[in-house]
XYZ file of C-alpha atoms in Angstrom:
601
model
C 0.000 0.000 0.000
C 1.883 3.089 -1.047
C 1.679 6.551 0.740
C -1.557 8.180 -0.835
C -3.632 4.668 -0.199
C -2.665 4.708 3.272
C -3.613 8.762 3.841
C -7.167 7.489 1.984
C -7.522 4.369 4.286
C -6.983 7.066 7.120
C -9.168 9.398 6.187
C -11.648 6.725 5.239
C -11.350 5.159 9.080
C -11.563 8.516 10.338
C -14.828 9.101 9.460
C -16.647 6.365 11.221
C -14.309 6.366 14.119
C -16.947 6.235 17.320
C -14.332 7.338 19.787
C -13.084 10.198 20.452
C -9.469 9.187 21.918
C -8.820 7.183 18.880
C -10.133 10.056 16.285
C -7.691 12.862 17.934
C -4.672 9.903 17.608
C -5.482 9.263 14.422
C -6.484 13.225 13.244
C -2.574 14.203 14.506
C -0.673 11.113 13.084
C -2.691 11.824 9.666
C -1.446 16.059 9.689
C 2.123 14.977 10.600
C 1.851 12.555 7.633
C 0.827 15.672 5.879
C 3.280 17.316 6.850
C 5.787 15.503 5.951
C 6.669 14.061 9.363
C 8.267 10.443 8.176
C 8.274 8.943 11.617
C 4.130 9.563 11.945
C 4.145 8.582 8.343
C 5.915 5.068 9.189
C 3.012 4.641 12.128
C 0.283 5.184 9.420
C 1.289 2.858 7.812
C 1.903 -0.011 10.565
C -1.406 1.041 11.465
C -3.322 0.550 7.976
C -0.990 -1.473 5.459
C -2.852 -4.707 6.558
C -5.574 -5.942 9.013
C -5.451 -7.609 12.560
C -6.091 -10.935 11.339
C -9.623 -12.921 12.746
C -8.645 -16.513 13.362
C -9.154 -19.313 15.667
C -7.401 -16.874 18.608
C -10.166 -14.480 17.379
C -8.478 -11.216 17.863
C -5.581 -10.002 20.029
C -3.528 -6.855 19.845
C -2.431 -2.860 20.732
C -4.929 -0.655 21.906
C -5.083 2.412 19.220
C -6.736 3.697 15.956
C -6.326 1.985 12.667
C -6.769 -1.591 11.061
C -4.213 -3.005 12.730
C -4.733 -2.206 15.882
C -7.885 -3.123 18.303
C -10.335 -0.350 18.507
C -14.086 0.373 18.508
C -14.545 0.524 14.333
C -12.778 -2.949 15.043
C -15.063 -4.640 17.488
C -17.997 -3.574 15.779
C -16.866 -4.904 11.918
C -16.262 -8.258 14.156
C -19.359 -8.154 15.772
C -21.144 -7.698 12.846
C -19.647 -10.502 11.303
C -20.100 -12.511 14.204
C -23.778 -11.788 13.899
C -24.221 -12.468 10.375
C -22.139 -16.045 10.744
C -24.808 -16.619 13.679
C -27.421 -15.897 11.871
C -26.268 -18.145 8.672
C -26.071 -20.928 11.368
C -29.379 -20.629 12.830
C -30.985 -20.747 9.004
C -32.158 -16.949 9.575
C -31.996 -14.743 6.588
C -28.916 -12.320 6.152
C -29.809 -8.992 7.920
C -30.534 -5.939 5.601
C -27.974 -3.223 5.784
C -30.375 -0.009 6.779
C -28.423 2.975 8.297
C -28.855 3.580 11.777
C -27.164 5.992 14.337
C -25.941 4.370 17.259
C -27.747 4.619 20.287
C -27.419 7.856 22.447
C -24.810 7.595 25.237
C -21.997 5.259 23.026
C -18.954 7.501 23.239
C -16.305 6.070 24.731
C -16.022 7.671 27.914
C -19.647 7.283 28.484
C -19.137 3.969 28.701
C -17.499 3.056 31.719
C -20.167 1.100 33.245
C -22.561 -1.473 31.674
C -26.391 -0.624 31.944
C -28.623 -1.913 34.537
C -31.795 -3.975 34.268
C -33.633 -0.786 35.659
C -32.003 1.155 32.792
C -32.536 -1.183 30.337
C -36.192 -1.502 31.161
C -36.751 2.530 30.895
C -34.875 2.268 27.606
C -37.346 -0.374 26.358
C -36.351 -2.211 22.936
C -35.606 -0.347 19.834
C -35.676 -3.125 17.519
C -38.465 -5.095 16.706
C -38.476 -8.506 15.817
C -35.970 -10.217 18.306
C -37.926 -13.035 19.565
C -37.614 -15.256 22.577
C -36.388 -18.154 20.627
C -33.580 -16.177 18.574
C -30.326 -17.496 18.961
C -28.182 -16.429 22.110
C -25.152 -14.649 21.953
C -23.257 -14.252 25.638
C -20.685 -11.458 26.542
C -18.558 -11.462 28.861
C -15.100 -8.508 29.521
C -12.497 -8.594 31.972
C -10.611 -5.270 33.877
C -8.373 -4.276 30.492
C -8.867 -0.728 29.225
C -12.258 -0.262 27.180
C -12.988 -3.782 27.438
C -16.158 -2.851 28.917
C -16.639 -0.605 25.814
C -16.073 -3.447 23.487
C -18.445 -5.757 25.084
C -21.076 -2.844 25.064
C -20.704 -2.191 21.524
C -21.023 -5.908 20.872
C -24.291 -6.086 22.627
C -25.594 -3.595 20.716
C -24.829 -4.832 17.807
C -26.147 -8.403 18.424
C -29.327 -6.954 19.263
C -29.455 -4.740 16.289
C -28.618 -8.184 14.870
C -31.851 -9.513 15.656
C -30.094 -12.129 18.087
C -30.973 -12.193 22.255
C -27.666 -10.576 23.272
C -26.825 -11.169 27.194
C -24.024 -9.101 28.504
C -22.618 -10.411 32.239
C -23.396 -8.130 34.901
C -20.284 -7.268 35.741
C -16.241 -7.997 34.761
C -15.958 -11.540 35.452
C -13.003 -14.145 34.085
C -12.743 -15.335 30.852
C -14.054 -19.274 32.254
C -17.341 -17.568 33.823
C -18.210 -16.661 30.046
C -17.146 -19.806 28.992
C -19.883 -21.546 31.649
C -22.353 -18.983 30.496
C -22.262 -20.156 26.833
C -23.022 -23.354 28.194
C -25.400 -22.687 30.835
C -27.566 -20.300 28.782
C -27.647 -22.885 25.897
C -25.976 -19.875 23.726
C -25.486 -19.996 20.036
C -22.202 -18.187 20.727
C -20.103 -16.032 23.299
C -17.208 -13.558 23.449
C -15.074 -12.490 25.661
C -13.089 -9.086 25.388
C -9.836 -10.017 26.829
C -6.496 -10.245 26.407
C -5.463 -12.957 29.218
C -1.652 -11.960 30.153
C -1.154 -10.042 27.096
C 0.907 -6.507 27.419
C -1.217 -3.900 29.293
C -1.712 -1.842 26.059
C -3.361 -5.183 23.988
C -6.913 -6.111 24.252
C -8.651 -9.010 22.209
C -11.963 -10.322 21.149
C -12.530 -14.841 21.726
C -15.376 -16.139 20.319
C -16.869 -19.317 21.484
C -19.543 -21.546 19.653
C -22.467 -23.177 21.486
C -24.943 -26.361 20.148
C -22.669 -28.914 18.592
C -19.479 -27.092 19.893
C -20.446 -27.446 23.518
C -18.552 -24.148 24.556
C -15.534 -24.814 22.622
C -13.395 -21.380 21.310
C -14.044 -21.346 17.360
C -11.615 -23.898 15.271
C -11.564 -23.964 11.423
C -13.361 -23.580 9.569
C -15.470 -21.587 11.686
C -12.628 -18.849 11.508
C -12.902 -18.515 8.016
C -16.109 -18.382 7.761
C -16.849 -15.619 10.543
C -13.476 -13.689 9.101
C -15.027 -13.676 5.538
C -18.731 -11.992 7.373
C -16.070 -9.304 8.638
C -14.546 -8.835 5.695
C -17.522 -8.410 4.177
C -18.808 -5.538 6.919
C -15.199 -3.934 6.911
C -15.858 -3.729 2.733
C -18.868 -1.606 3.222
C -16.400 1.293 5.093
C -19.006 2.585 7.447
C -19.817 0.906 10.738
C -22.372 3.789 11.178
C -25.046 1.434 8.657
C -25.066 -0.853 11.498
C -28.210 -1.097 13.011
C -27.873 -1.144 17.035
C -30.074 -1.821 20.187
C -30.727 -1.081 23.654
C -32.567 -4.022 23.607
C -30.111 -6.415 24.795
C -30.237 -7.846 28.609
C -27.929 -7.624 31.421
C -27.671 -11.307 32.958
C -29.051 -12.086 36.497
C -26.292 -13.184 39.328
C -27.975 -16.300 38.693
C -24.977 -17.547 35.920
C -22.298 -16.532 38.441
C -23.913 -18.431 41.109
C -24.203 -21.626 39.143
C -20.582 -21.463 38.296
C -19.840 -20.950 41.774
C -21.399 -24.318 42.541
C -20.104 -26.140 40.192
C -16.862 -25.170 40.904
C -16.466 -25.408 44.652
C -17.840 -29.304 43.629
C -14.637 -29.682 41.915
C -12.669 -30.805 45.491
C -15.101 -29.986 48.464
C -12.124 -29.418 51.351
C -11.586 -32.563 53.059
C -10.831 -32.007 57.152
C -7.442 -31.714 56.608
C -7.668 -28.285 54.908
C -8.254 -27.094 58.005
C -5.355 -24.197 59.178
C -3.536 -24.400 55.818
C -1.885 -21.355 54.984
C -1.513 -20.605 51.509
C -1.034 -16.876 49.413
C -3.058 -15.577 46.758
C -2.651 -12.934 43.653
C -5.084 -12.027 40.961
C -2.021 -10.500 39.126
C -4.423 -6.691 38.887
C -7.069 -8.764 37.225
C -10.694 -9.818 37.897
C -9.946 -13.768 39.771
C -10.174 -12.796 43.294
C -13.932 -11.884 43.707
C -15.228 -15.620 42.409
C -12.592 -17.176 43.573
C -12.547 -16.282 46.937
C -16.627 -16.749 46.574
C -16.053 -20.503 45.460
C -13.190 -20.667 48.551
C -15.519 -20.113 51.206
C -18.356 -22.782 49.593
C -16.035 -25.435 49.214
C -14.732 -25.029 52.555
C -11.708 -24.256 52.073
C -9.425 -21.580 54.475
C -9.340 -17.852 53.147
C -6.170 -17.134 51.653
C -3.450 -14.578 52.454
C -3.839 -11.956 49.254
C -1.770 -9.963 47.943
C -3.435 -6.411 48.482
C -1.241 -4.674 45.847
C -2.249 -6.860 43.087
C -6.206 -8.030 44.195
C -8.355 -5.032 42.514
C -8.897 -5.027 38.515
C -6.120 -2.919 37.111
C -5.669 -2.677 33.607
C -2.303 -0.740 33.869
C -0.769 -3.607 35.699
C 1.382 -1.407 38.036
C 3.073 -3.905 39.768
C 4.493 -5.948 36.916
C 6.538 -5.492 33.853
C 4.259 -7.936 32.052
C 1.159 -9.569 33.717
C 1.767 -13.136 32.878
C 3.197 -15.315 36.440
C 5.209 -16.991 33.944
C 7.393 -13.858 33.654
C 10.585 -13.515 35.634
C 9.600 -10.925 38.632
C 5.550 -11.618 38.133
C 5.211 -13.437 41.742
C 7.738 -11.444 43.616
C 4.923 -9.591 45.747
C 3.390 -13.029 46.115
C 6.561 -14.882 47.607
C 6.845 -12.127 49.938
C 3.969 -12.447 51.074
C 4.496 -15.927 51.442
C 7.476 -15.553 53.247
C 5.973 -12.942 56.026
C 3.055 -15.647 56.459
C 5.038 -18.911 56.295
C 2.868 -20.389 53.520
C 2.632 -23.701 52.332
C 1.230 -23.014 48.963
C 1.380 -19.914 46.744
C -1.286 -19.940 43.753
C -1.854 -17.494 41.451
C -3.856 -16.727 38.230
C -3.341 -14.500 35.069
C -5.668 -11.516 34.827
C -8.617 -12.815 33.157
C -8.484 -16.291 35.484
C -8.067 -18.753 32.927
C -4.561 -19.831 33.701
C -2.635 -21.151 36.967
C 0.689 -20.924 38.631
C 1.550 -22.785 41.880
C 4.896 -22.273 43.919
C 5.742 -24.004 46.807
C 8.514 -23.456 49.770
C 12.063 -24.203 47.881
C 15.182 -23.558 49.968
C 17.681 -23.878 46.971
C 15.499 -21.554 45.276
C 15.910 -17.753 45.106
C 14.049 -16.323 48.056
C 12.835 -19.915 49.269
C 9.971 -20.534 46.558
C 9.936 -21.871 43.611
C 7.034 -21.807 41.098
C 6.336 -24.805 39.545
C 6.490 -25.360 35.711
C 2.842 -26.037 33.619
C 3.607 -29.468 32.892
C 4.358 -30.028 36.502
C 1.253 -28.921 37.665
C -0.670 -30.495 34.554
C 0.398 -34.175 35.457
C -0.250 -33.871 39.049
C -3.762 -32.449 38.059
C -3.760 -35.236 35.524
C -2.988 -37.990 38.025
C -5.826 -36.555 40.325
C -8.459 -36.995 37.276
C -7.066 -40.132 36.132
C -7.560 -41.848 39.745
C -10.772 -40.264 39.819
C -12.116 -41.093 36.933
C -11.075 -45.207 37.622
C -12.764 -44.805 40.926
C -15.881 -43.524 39.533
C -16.051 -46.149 36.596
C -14.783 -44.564 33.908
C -16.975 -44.852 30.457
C -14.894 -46.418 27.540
C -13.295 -44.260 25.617
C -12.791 -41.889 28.727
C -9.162 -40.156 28.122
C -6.497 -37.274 29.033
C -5.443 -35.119 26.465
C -2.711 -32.136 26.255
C -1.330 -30.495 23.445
C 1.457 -32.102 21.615
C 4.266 -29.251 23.123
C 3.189 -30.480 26.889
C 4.595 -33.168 28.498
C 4.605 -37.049 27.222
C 4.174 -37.773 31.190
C 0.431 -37.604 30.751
C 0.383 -40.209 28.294
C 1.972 -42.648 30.903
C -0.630 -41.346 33.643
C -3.266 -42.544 31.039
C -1.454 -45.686 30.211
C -1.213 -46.426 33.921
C -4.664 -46.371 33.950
C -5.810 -47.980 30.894
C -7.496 -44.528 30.060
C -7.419 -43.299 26.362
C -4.725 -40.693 25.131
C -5.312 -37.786 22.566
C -2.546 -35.018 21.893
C -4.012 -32.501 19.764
C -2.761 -29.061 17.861
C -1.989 -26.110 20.710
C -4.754 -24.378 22.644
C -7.632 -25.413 24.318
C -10.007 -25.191 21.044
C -8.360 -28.336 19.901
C -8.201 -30.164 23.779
C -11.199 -29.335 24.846
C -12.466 -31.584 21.665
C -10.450 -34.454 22.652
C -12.980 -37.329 22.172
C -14.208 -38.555 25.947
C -11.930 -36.145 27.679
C -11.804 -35.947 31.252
C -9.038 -33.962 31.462
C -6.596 -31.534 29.804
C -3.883 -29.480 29.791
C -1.223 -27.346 28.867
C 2.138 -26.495 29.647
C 1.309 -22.604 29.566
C -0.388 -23.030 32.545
C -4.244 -24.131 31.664
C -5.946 -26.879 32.498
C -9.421 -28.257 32.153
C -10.339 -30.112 34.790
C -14.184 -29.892 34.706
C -15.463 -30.379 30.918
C -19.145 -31.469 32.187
C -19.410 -27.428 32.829
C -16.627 -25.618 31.047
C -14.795 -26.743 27.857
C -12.020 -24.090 28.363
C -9.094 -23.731 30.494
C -9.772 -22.591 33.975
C -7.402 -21.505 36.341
C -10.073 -21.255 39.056
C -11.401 -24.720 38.753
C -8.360 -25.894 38.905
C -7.243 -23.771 41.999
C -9.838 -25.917 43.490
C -8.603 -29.292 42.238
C -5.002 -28.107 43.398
C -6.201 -27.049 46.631
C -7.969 -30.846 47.273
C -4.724 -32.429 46.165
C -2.930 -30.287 48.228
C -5.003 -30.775 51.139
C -5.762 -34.634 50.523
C -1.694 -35.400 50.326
C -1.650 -32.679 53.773
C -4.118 -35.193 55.398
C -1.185 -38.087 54.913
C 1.699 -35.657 56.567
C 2.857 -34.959 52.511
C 3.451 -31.832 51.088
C 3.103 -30.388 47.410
C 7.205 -31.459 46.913
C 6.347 -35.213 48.259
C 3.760 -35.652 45.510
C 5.917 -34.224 43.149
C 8.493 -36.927 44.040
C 5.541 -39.454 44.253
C 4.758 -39.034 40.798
C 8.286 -39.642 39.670
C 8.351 -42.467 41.292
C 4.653 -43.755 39.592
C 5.367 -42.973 36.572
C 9.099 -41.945 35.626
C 11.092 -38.804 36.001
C 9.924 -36.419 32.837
C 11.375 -32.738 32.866
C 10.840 -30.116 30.070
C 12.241 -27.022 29.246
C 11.150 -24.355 26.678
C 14.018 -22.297 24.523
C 12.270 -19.428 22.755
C 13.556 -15.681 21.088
C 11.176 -12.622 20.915
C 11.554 -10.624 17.082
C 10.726 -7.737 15.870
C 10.048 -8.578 12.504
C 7.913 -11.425 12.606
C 8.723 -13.065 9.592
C 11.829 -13.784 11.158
C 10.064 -16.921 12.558
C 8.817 -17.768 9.123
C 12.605 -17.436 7.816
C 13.643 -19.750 10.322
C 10.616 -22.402 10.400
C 11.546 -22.171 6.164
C 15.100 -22.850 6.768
C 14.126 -25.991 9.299
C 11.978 -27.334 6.331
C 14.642 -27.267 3.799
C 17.671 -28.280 5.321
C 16.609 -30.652 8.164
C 18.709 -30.320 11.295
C 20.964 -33.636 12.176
C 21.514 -33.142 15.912
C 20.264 -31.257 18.582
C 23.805 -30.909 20.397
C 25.371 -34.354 21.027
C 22.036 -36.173 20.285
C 21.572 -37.221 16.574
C 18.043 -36.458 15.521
C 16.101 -39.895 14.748
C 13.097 -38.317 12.785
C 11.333 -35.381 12.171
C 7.554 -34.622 11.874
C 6.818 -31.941 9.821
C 2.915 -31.217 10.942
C 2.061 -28.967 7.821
C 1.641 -32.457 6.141
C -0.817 -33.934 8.843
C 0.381 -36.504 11.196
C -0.725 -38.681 13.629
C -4.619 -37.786 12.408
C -3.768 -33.891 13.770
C -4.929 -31.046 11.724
C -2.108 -29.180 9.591
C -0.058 -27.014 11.771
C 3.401 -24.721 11.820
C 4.804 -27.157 13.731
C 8.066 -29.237 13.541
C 8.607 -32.162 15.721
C 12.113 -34.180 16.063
C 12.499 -37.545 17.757
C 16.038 -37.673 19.229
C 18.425 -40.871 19.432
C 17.827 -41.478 22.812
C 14.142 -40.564 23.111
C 13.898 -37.043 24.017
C 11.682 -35.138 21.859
C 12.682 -30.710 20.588
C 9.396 -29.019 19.013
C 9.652 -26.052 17.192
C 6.211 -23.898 16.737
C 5.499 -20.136 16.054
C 3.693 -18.640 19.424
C 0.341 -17.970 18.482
C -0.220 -15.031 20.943
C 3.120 -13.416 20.937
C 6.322 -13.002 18.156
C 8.230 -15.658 19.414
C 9.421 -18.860 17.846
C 9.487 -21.403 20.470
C 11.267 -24.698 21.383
C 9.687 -27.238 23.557
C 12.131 -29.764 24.707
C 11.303 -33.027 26.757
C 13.131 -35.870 28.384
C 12.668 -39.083 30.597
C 15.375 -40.042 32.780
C 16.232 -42.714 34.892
C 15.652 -40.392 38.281
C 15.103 -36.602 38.763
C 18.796 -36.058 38.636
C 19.381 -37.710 35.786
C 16.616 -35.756 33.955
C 17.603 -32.849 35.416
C 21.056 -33.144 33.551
C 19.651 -34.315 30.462
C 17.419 -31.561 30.036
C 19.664 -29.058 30.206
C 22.017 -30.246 28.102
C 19.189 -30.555 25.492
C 18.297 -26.803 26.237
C 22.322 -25.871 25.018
C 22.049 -27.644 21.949
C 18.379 -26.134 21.391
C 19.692 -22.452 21.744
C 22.667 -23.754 19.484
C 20.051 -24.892 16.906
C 18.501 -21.663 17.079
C 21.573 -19.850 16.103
C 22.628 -21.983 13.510
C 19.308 -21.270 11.650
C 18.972 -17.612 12.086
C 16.704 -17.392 15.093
């Protein structure tokens, strides 16, 4: 796109730009253009040369004007195509394109709080014709900046859509929607979110009801709702779309249910009584239904960390809200350490994910937080002994994505339960025929599909919190069962190798250079085989994803991060004890970064 057609895709954006904030951005980065300015010129055109691409992640990126970026013009082309790919679905005719001014009271910062029923009854519907048995569409938005103002303009759009839109009363994490999709018998949700993305990002995930069961979109679904957007983003003025008041606010009554469900993941057995264990939301909305779901299941209240409880979408306390990060759970070990904890847990900002730590003396101020795939096999070895107990069906399995650990498949094999690694993200595990359990090794699990078929890093607070307390009961701590599982069912460690570009087709370079001239050795191992997953293997969809079998059974994957520029390694071993795996896996982790280098990454 040369100069003049990105000044026309400006101007052209300009002029159905809703907000206010993002119009004054976009009015000074267009007269500096003007003006010569090439810096201003050079963010034009980052900003409109292409499109923030509508996949199976459904959107995700930096808060500002422009096609590239996530905005209001954004949110409503998506929600509009959303819309018209429910409607399609439900057999309902495509929806006339009438023009129709949006609502009084949409700006931006008239939006900071969602309406109430009392409002919404004054306001009385606007559009005719949306009947009781229309298909549902569910919204849910967590504490990150306008994600209220997203979810509003979604509603309104639904219902201008001619579908029952239902917007949660309140922010509430990204696994309450998920239940909601479910409980409401919803044609489809979303969720304005960006998990532990950078405090300027925000992101639209769309979930699909009926034969999907709650599941986040897969393809072709993608396609098909990116080509409705396309088709609303063609038409160049999101002022056409017709809007209505006359969505509803849901009752408490969804938030309850999950409540219950949840504290039945692991009711506290008697030995939970007195155990001390710390708490962060890391700024985002987890602590509220959490600490709701705590108190039913009978569990002690936790020690929180005050600094990082309430919804914060600047994330002051962090460099990057993700516990992964190095730094993330500083606050939260010290607040361990002033309260002699036994347990640390904490979850992302929109609650979907969960990090554990537990009391390490060799480790840098006495805790240690334990990796994903450690936490996903003990979880796994919970559901796996549960579900024999409880008579498994046939066909009952675990499933994890094919970067997490092989240990699961032994827990399965253990227990003569069925195995399924699938494609990365939970829209591929939570399909996992006759699952019972998932995971993955960036901290999400599923341990409750009967109610949500998403990762849920409350749920699975709970089930860590039973295990904890169960294995407490016994005199055994979190590091005993952690040695108990070695012992079960071998010694696995993992490790993950992984470099952060600016240019993102660096990674493609690098993943084309793989392909072409296949690597021999990963340090001092030869490399047996290699899977190349673009060419469908083992019955998984295609995928950017190279897998190589070493010599003496450890396994390297190499995949583009979906949610961030990174090209990532996943590396995996099975030793004869801990120490032995221990060495093993960081040897494997030299000749990984070695591999890296060699190849341009």
């Amino acid at each position: 796109m040369n100069a003049e057609a990105v000044l026309a895709a400006a101007r052209a954006w300009l002029a159905q730009d809703p907000d206010g904030e993002t119009r004054a951005e976009l009015r000074e980065l267009i007269a500096d253009t003007e003006n010569g300015d090439e810096a201003a010129a050079a963010d034009l055109a980052d900003r409109f040369a292409t499109r923030l691409a509508f996949g199976t992640a459904g959107l995700r990126g930096e808060l500002g004007a422009g096609s590239n970026r996530m905005n209001r013009v954004l949110v409503a082309q998506a929600a509009a195509g959303l819309a018209a790919y429910v409607r399609e679905r439900a057999g309902m005719p495509p929806l006339a394109a009438e023009p129709a001014p949006a609502p009084a009271g949409t700006a931006a910062e008239e939006l900071t709080e969602p309406p109430s029923a009392e409002a919404l009854e004054a306001e009385g519907p606007e559009t005719p014709g949306i009947l009781d048995d229309a298909p549902v569409v569910v919204i849910g938005y967590d504490g990150r900046r306008n994600s209220d103002v997203f979810a509003r303009d979604s509603a309104e759009i639904f219902a201008g859509a001619g579908l029952r839109a239902i917007l949660l009363p309140r922010l509430l994490p990204t696994p309450v929607l998920a239940f909601a999709v479910r409980h409401l018998g919803a044609a489809a949700g979303v969720m304005v979110t960006a998990s532990h993305n950078p405090p300027n990002d925000n992101g639209y995930k769309v979930y699909l009801g009926g034969d999907d069961e709650g599941s986040q979109i897969v393809s072709p679904a993608d396609a098909e709702i990116a080509a409705h957007i396309q088709q609303v983003a063609d038409a160049a003025d999101i002022s056409t779309l017709p809007r209505s008041l006359a969505f509803e606010l849901a009752t408490e009554e969804v938030v309850d249910a999950y409540v219950a469900a949840t504290a039945g993941v692991a009711p506290a057995p008697p030995a939970a009584a007195g155990l001390r264990w710390v708490y962060t939301a890391m700024h985002g909305v987890g602590w509220e239904t959490l600490a709701r779901i705590v108190e039913q299941a009978g569990y002690p209240t936790p020690v929180p960390v005050r600094d990082q409880l309430d919804p914060d979408g600047t994330f002051p306390t962090v460099a990057f809200p993700n516990p992964e990060e190095p730094g993330a759970m500083d606050l939260a070990f010290a607040a361990a350490r002033e309260a002699d904890a036994e347990l640390v847990i904490a979850n992302d900002p929109d609650a979907d994910r969960l990090a554990v730590a537990l009391p390490d003396a060799g480790a840098e101020g006495g805790w240690r937080r334990l990796t994903g795939n450690e936490i996903g096999l003990l979880l796994g070895w919970r559901a796996a002994q549960r579900a024999t107990a409880e008579g498994a069906p046939a066909g009952a399995s675990l499933a994890c994505s094919l970067v997490s650990s092989p240990g699961l498949q032994a827990v399965a094999e253990h227990f003569g339960l069925d195995f399924h690694a699938t494609l990365t993200g939970f829209k591929w595990i939570s399909r996992a025929p006759g699952i019972v359990y998932g995971f993955e090794e960036a901290l999400g699990y599923l341990v409750n599909p009967e109610t949500v078929r998403d990762k849920d890093g409350i749920s699975a607070a709970v089930a860590m919190l039973g295990l904890v307390t169960e294995a407490r009961g016994r005199g055994a701590g979190l590091a005993d069962l952690l040695r108990e599982f070695d012992d079960t069912f071998g010694a696995f460690a993992s490790d993950q190798v992984s470099v952060r570009v600016d240019d993102v087709s660096q990674i493609a370079q690098v993943m084309a250079a793989l392909r072409a001239r296949h690597p021999e050795s990963v340090g001092d191992v030869a490399v047996d085989r290699i899977d190349d997953l673009l060419d469908g293997v083992d019955d998984l969809p295609p995928g950017d994803v190279l897998r190589l079998w070493l010599a003496d059974g450890s396994r390297v994957i190499v995949r583009p991060s979906g949610t961030e520029p990174k090209l990532k390694l996943y590396l995996d071993v099975r030793g004869e004890s801990r120490d032995d795996a221990t060495r093993r896996i960081a040897a494997l982790a030299d000749g990984a970064r070695a591999l890296l280098a060699e190849y341009g990454g």
